[in-house]
Structures are given as C-alpha cells and as structure tokens.
Short mmCIF file of C-alpha atoms in Angstrom, two decimals:
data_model
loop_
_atom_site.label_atom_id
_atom_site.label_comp_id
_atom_site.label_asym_id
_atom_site.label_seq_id
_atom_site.Cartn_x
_atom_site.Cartn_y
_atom_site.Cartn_z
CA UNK A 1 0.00 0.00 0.00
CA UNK A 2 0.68 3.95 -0.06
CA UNK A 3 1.44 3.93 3.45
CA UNK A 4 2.40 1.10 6.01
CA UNK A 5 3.12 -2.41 5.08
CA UNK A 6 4.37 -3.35 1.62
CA UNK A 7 4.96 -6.64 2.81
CA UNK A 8 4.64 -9.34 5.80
CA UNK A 9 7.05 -12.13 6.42
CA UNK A 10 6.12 -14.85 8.75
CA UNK A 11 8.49 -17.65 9.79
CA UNK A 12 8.17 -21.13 8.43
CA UNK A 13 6.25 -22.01 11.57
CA UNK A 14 4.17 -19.93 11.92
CA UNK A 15 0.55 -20.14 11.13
CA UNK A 16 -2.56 -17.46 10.73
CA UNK A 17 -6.00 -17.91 10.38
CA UNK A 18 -8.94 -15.26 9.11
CA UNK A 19 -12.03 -16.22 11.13
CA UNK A 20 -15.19 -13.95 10.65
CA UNK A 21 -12.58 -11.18 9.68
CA UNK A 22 -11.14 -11.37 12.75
CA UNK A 23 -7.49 -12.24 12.20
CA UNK A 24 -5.48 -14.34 15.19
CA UNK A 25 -1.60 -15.93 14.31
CA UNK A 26 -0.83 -18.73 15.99
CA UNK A 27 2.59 -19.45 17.47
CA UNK A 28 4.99 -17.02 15.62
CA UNK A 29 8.28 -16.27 17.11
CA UNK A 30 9.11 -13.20 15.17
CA UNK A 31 7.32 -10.76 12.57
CA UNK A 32 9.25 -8.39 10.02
CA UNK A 33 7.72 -6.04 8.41
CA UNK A 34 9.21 -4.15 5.62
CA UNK A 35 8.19 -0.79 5.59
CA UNK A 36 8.10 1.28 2.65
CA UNK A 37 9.54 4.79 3.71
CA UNK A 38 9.87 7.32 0.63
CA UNK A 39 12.62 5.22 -1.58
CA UNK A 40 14.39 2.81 1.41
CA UNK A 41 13.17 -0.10 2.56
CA UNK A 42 13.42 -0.45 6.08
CA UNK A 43 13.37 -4.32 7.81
CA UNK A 44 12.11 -4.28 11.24
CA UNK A 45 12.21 -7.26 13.40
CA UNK A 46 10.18 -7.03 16.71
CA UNK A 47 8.27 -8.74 19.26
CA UNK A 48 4.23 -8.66 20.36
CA UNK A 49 2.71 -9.58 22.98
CA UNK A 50 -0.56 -8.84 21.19
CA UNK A 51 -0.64 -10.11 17.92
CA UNK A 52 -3.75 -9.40 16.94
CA UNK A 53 -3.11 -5.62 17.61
CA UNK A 54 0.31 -6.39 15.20
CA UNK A 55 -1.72 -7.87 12.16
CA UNK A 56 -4.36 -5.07 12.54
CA UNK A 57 -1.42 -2.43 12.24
CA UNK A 58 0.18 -4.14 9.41
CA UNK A 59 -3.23 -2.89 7.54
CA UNK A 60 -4.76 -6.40 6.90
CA UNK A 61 -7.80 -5.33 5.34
CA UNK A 62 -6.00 -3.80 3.06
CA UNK A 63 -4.79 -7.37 1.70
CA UNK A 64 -8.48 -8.71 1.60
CA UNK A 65 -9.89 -9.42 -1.77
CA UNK A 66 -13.84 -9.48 -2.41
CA UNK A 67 -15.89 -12.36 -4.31
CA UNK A 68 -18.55 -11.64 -6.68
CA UNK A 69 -22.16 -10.93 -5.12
CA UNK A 70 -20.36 -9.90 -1.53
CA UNK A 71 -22.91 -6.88 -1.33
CA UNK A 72 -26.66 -7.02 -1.58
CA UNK A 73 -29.36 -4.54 -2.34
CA UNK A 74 -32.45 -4.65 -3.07
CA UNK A 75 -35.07 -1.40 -3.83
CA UNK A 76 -36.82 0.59 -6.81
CA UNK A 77 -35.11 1.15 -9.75
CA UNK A 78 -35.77 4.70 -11.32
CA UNK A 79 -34.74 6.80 -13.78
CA UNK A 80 -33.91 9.87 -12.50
CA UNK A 81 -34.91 13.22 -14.31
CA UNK A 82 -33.10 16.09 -13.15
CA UNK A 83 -33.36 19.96 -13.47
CA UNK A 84 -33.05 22.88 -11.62
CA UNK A 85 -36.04 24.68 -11.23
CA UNK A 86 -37.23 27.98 -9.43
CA UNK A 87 -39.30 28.95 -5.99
CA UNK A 88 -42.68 28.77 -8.46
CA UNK A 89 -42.69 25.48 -9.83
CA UNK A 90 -42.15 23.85 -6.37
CA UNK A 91 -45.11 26.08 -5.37
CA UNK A 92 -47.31 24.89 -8.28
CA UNK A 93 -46.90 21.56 -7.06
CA UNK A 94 -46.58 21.71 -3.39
CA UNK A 95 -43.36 20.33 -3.26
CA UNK A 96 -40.67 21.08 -0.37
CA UNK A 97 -36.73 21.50 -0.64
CA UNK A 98 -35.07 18.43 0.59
CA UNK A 99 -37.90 16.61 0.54
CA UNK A 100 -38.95 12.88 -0.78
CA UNK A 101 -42.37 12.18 -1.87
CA UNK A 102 -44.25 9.56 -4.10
CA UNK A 103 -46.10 10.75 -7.07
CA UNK A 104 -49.72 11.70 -7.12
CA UNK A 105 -52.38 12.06 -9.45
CA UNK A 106 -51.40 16.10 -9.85
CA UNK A 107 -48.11 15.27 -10.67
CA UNK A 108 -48.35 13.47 -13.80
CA UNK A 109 -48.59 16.94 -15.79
CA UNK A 110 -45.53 18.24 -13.41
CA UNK A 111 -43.22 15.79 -15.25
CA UNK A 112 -44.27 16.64 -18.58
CA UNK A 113 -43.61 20.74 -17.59
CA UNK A 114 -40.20 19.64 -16.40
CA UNK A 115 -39.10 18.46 -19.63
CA UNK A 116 -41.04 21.14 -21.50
CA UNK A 117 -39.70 23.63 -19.19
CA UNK A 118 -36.60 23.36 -17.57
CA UNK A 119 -32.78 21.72 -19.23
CA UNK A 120 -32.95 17.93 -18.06
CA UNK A 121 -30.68 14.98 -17.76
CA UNK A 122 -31.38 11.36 -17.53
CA UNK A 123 -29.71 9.49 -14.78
CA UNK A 124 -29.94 5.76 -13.71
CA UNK A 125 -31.05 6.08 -10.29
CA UNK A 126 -33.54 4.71 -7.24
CA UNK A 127 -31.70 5.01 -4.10
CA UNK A 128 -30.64 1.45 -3.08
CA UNK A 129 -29.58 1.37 -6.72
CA UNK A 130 -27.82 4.74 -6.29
CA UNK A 131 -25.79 3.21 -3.40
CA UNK A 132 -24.53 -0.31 -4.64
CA UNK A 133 -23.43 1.44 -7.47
CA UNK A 134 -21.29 4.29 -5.61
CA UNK A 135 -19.83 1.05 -3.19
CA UNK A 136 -18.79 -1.07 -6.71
CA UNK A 137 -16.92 2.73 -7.84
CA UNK A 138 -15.45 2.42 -4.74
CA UNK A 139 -14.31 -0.89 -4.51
CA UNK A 140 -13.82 -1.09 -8.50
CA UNK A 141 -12.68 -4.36 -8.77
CA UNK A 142 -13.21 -7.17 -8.43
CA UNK A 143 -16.61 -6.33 -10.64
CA UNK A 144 -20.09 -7.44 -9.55
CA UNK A 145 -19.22 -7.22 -6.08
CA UNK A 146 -22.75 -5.09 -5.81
CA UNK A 147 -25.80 -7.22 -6.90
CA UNK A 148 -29.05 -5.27 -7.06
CA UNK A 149 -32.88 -6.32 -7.24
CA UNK A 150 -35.50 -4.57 -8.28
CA UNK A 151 -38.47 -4.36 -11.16
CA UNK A 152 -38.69 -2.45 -14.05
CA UNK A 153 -40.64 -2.45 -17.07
CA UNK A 154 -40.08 -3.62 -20.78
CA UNK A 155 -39.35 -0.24 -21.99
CA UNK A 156 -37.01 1.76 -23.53
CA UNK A 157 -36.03 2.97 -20.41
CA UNK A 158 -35.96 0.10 -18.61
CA UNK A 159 -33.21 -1.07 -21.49
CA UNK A 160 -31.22 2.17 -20.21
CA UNK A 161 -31.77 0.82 -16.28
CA UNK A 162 -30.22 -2.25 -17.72
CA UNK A 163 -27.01 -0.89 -19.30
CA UNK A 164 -26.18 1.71 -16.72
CA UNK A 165 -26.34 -1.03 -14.25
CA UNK A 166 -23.39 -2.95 -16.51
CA UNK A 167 -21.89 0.04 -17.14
CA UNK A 168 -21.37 0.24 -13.06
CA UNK A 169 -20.33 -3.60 -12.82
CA UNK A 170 -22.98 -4.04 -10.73
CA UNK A 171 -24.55 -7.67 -10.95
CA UNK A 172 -28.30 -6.62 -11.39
CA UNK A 173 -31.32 -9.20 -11.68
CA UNK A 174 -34.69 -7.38 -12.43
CA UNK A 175 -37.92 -8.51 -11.97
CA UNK A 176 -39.18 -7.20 -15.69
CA UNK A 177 -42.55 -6.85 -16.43
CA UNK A 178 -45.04 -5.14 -19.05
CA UNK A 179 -47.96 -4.15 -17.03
CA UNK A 180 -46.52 -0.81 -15.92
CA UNK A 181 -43.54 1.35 -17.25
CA UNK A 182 -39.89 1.69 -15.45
CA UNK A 183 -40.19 3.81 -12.62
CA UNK A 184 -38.56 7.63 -13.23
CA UNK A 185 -38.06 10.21 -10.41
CA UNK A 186 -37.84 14.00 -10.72
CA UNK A 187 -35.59 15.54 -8.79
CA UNK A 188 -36.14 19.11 -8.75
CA UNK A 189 -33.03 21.57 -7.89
CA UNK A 190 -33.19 24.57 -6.00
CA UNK A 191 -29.70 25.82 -4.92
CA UNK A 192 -28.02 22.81 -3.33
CA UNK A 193 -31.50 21.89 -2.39
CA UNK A 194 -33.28 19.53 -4.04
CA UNK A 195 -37.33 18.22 -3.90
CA UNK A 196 -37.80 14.29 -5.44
CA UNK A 197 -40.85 13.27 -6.58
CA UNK A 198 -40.85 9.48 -7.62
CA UNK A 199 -43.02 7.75 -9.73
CA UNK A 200 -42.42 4.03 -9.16
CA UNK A 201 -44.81 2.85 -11.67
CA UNK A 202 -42.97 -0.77 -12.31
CA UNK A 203 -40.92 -0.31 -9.42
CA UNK A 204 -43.86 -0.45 -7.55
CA UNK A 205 -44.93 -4.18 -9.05
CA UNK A 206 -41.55 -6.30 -7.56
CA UNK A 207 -43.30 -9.63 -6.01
CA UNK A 208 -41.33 -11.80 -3.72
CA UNK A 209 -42.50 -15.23 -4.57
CA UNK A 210 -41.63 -14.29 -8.87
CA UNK A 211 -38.24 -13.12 -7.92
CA UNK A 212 -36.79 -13.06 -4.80
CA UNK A 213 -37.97 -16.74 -3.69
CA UNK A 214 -36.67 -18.43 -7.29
CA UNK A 215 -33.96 -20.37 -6.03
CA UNK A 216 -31.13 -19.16 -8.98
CA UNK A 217 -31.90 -15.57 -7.54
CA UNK A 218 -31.71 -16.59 -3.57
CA UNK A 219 -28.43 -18.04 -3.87
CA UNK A 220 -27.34 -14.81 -4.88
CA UNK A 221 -28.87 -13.37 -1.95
CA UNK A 222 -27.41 -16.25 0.07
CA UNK A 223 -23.79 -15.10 -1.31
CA UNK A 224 -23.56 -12.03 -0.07
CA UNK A 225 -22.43 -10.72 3.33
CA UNK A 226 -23.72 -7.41 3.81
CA UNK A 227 -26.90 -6.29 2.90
CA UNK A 228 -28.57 -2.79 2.22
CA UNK A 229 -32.36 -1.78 1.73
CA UNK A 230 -33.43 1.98 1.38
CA UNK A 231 -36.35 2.76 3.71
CA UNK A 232 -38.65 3.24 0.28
CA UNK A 233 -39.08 -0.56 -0.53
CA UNK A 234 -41.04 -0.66 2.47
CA UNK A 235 -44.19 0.87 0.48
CA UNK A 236 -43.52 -1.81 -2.29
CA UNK A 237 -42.48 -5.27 -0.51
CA UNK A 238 -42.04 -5.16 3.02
CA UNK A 239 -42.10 -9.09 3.20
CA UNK A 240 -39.15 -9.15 0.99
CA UNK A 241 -37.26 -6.80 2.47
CA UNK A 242 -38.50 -9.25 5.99
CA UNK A 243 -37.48 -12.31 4.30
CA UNK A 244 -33.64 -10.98 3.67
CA UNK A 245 -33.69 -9.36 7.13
CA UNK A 246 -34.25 -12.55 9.14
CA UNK A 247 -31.86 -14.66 6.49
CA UNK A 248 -28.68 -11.93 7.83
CA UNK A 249 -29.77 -12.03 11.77
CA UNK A 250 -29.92 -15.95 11.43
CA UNK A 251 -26.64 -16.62 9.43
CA UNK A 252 -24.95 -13.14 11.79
CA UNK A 253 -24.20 -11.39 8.14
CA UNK A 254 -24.86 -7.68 8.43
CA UNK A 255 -28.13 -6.15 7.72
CA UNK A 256 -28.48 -2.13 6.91
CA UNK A 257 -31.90 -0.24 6.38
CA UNK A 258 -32.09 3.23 5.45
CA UNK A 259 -35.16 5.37 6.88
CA UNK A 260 -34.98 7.41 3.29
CA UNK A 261 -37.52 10.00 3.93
CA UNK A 262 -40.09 11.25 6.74
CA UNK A 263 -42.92 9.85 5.09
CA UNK A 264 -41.83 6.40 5.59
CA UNK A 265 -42.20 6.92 9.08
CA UNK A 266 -45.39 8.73 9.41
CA UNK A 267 -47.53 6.34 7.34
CA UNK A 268 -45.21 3.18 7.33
CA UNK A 269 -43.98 2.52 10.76
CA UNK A 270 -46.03 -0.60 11.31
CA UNK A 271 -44.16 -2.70 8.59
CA UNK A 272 -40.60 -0.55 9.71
CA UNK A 273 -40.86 -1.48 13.13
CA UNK A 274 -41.30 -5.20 12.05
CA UNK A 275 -37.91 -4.78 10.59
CA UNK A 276 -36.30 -2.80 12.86
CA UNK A 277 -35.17 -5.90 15.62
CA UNK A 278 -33.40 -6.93 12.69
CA UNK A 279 -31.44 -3.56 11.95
CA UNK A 280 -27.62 -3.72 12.50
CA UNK A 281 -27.00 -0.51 11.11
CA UNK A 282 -29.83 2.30 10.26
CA UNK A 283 -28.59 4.98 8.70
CA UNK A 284 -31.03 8.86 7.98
CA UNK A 285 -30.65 12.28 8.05
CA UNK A 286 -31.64 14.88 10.87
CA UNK A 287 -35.19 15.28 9.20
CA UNK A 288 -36.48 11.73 8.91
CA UNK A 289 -34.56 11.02 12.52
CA UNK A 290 -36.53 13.95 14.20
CA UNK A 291 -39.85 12.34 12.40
CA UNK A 292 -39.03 9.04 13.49
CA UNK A 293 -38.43 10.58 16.84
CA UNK A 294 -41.65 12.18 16.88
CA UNK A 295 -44.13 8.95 15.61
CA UNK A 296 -42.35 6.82 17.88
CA UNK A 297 -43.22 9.22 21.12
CA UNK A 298 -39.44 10.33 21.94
CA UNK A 299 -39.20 13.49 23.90
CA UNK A 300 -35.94 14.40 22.92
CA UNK A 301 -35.34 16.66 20.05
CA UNK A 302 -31.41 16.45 20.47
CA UNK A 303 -30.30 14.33 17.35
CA UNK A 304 -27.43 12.71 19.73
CA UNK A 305 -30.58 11.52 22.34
CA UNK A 306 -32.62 10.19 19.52
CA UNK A 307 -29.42 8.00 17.90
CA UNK A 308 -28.88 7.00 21.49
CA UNK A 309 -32.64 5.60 21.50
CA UNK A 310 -32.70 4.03 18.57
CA UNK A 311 -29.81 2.57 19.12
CA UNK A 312 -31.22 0.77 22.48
CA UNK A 313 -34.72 -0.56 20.21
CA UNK A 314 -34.78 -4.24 20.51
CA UNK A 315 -32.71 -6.19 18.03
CA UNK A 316 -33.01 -9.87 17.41
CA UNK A 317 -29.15 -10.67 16.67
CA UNK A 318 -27.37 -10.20 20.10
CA UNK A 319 -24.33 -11.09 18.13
CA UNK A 320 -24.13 -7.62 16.73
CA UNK A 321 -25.43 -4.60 18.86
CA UNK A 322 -27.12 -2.04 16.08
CA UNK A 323 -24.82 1.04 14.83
CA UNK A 324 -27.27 4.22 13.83
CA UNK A 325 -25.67 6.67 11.67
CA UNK A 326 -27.38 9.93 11.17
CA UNK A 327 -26.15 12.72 8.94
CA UNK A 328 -26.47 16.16 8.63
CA UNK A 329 -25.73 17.74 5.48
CA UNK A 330 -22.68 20.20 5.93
CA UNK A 331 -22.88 19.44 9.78
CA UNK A 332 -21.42 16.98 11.97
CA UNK A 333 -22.31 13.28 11.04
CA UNK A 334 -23.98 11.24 14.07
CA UNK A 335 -22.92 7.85 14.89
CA UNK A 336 -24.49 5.84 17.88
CA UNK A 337 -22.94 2.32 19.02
CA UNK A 338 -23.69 0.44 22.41
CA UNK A 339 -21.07 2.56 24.39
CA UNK A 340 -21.03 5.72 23.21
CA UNK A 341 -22.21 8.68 20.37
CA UNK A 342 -19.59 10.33 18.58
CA UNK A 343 -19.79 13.00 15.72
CA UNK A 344 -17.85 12.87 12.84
CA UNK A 345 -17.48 16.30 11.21
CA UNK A 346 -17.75 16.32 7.17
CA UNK A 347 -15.23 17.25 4.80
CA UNK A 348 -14.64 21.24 4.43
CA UNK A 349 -16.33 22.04 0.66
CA UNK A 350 -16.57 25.62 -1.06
CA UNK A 351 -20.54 26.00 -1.43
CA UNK A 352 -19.96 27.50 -5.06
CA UNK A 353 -18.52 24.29 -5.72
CA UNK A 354 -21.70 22.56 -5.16
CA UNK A 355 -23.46 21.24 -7.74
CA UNK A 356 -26.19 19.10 -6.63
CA UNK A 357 -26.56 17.44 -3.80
CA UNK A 358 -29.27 14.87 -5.10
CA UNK A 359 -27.83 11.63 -4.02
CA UNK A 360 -25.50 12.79 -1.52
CA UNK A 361 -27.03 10.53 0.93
CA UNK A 362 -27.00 7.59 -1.49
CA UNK A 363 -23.39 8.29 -2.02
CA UNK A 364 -22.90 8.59 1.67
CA UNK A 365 -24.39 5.09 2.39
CA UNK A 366 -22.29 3.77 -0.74
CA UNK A 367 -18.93 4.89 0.35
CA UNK A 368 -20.00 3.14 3.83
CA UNK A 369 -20.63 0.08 2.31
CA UNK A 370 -17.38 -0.06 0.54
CA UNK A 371 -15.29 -0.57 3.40
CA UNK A 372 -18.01 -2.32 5.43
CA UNK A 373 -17.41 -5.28 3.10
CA UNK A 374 -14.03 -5.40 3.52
CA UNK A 375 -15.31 -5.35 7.47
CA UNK A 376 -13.33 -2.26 7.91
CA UNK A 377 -13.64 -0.09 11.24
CA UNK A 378 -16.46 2.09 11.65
CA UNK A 379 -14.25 5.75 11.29
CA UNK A 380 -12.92 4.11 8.03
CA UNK A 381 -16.71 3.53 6.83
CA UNK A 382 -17.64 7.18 8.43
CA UNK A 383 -14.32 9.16 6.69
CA UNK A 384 -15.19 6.57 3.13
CA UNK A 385 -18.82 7.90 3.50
CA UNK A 386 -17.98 11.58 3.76
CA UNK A 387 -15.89 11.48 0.50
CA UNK A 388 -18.14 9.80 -1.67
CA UNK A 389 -20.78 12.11 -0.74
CA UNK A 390 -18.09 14.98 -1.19
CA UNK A 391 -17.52 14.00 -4.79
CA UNK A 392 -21.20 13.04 -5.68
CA UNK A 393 -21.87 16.68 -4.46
CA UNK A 394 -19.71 18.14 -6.73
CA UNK A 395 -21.34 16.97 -10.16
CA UNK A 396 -24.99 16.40 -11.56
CA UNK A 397 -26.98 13.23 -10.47
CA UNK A 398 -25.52 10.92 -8.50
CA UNK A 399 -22.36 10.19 -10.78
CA UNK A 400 -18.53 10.14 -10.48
CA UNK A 401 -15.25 9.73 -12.47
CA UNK A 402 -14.00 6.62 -13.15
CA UNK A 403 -11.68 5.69 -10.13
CA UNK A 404 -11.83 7.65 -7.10
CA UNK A 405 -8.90 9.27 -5.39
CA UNK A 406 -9.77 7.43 -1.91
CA UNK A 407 -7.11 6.00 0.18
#
C-alpha cells in the first residue's frame, strides 16, 4: 500500500487464520515487516505480545480481496430526471426543498412541464440502486461485487436501467414486467436543495414469490455478506425486504436499512418497526430522525438523544449490537454504538462548488458500504462515506469519475 506495510514475512512455523474477519496468528516467534519509507526499505524485526493488535497495524484489510455478489441490495429502480427549477414550480406543485415524496395524481402533468420547461438529464437512479453502485466505484474491482434487485418495465427505459447497471459492474437481476412502465423520479433543484418526486410505476410491481424466492436468484442473496435496503421498498415489498432481514440475523451477516424520507415513518412505521429488531446498522438524516423521533413518542429533540434511542430498540441478533448513523448535510455526522455517540465532522467544501446534492445521501451510504465489506472499522466507513458524498456533491446526479482518489 501507499502507506504502512508493503509486505509481511512470517516464519516457516508460523501459522494465521482469518475467522469472521477477525485475524489471530498462531505461534509465531518473530514478525518483520518491511516498511516502505519514501525510496528505502526499512526491515524491522520485533516482538508482540498482542498479535492481533500487530496484524491489525500491518493494515490487513487492506490485503483482503472481495468475491462476486459480496454486497446485496435490493429497492426501486428509477430513472432519475433532473433539473433545476425555481421557488414557483415547487409552489405549483406543493413540493418542499429536501424533501422525498411519491407521485400523485397532480403530478403526472408536473413531469411533462419539467421536460417542457426546464434543461434535463437522464440518470440511472432509485436510491438502493444509487448506493450499490457508488460502493462497486469504490471498490472497482473485483466487478459485480454489488448485486441489485428490483423491477422495471419492458421499456425503452428500462433497457437504459439495464445498461447503466453494466456500465457500473454491478450484478443486477430485475424482476421485468409489461404491465406498468420503469419507474422515473424528478428531482427538482433549488440551490443545493433539491425536492424528489418518484413515480415508481414498475418499481412499484416487484413480487417476492416471482423473484426473490426463485432459487437461482436466492443463492445470490445467500452469497452475499452485507446487505442494504433503502427505507422506500417498504411501500412496495415489506415481506421481501423481511425475508432478507431474518436470512442476515440468522446466518450473523450484516443487515443495513435506510429510513430514506419522513414519510416512511409517518404512514409506514407498522411494517418498519417489524424490521427494525433486525437492523444492525440504520442509517437517515436529521429530518427523517426527528420524524421518526416524533411517531415513535421520543421526547428528545437532540439528534445525539434520539441516535442513542434508537440505538437501544430491541434487536433480534445479540451477536451484533445495532450502529445508527445519522447525517447532517454540511454538519457533523452522528454515529451511535452500544457505548457511546460520537460525531464525525464532514469534509470542508466551497458551497460555489456545489453542484447538486441529489444523491448525496446515497453516495454517503455507498462509500459506507465499501469498506463495510471489507469489514473495515467504523471511522474508516464514516471518513469513506464523507468522501463519496463529497464527490457526488460536486457533479450532476448521482455520478462520479471513473476511479476515485480514496485512500
């Protein structure tokens, strides 16, 4: 690597084992590490008593590869039509800055003004989809480390859906039917503010037992180690998102559930709080946590209290005590584990240099992911986090360059 190890020698008899990512050596008598140091190489021989604390500083994850299908998410597929709008069209249609909401029936002629009316793009987006797709960037290869679900329609745009997705090396397996057409979202900029208003159409028609129960598609499911659902798939198939849920707590593979928008928790919470026991990490911003806050009856208003409490809900897998991760735009990011709350402040960004922050919180959630599969510490997932969403930020839609600069 960059920095630290280049390389580990161990003596003939000694032996290491990688159990569960947690690395223990076995016997050694001596370790040397050579470490790289501008143009020398310098060859350190030295003693531990703790050699687990040795082989963690010798940057072991580092060393890890991946295997196809390692990451797993599952949501609604959209295409994402962006523009940036004024104060008056959001008016017109009641919409809110930073806001999520699902299309209604007076919205239908709002996405046929936005192309009439404003400059547009087309992006391949949905926000699980948004996120497996920023981890696979991240991780770049090995490819089709990211496998997606999700349905779409037997369009023209669901043929984009399709080649965007390959075009990311993620491994995705629709659920394609004719009935309705692929899902599109409009995400409407104001500033770095931005109001999306989806339209799930297919998206909305994924069924469990004609996808996600065919046995060539659960193996893939059963492949994977970490998995990631955005808090939207809730209004489409909450006993899917159930059925992968209980498969992680049984088999102790992380689970991660996004609460997406505030919605979700004022007219979902049953079906979310059937999940929840089987959270390991939740992750949200300070709007839908202070709306989950309020439906589920906390008192608190202090974003560090409510992390705290929904950190302490009940969880099924004792194995794993749940992580809640709540972010803040340009302010501190919130973590919550069992022993304590920290805040983890962004990365420093010029606000001119902002171009739209639609899918920042994707982004954020994909650069977490990234180093979660390589079961990473949770500042490396946090500091991985904060620069995806810093370079998602900086462009239009939710896409990047083709390698990132993260180290």
């Amino acid at each position: 690597t960059s920095q630290g190890c280049s390389f580990l020698f161990c003596p003939p008899q000694t032996r290491y084992s990688v159990n569960g990512g947690r690395t223990s050596l076995r016997r050694p008598s001596c370790l040397i590490a050579a470490l790289h140091t501008d143009t020398r190489l310098l060859l350190k021989p030295f003693r531990v008593a703790d050699y687990r604390l040795a082989w963690a500083h010798l940057t072991l994850p580092n060393m890890l590869t991946l295997s196809e299908n390692s990451l797993f998410g599952m949501g609604n597929p959209l295409l994402d039509i962006c523009a940036t709008v004024d104060k008056d069209f959001l008016d017109k249609y009641g919409l809110k800055v930073n806001d999520q909401i699902l299309a209604e029936e007076k919205h239908v002629k709002m996405f046929e003004e936005l192309v009439k009316k404003f400059k547009v793009e087309y992006h391949a987006g949905g926000s699980t989809q948004n996120s497996v797709k920023v981890a696979q960037w991240m991780i770049q290869k090995p490819y089709k480390v990211a496998t997606f679900f999700g349905c779409i329609g037997t369009d023209k745009f669901g043929e984009i859906l399709k080649k965007k997705a390959e075009e990311a090396h993620v491994d995705a397996h629709y659920y394609e039917q004719s009935e309705q057409p692929t899902g599109t979202c409009a995400a409407c900029i104001t500033g770095d503010n931005r109001s999306l208003v989806a339209n799930l159409a297919a998206a909305n028609c994924y069924k469990k037992e004609e996808h996600l129960d065919l046995e060539k598609n659960w193996k893939l499911v059963e492949r994977a180690n970490v998995y990631y659902i955005a808090g939207f798939f809730i209004t489409v198939s909450p006993e899917s998102i159930l059925k992968v849920a209980k498969h992680a707590s049984e088999k102790n593979k992380v689970f991660g559930l996004n609460l997406s928008a505030p919605f979700i928790s004022q007219y979902f919470m049953k079906p979310l709080m059937e999940i929840m026991p089987y959270v390991d990490i939740l992750f949200g911003n300070e709007t839908e946590a202070a709306t989950f806050a309020r439906e589920q009856g906390f008192e608190d208003e202090d974003i560090k209290e409510i992390a705290k409490k929904v950190q302490a809900l009940p969880k099924q897998n004792q194995k794993r005590q749940r992580i809640v991760v709540f972010t803040q735009g340009k302010e501190d990011t919130i973590v919550a584990t069992a022993t304590e709350v920290k805040a983890f402040p962004v990365i420093d960004i010029d606000q001119n240099a902002i171009v739209d922050t639609n899918g920042a919180g994707d982004a954020f959630v994909g650069g977490f992911l990234s180093q979660l599969v390589y079961e990473r510490d949770l500042d490396q997932c946090i500091r991985a986090g904060h620069y995806s969403a810093n370079v998602i930020i900086q462009r239009s839609g939710c896409t990047f360059p083709e390698k990132p600069s993260f180290h």
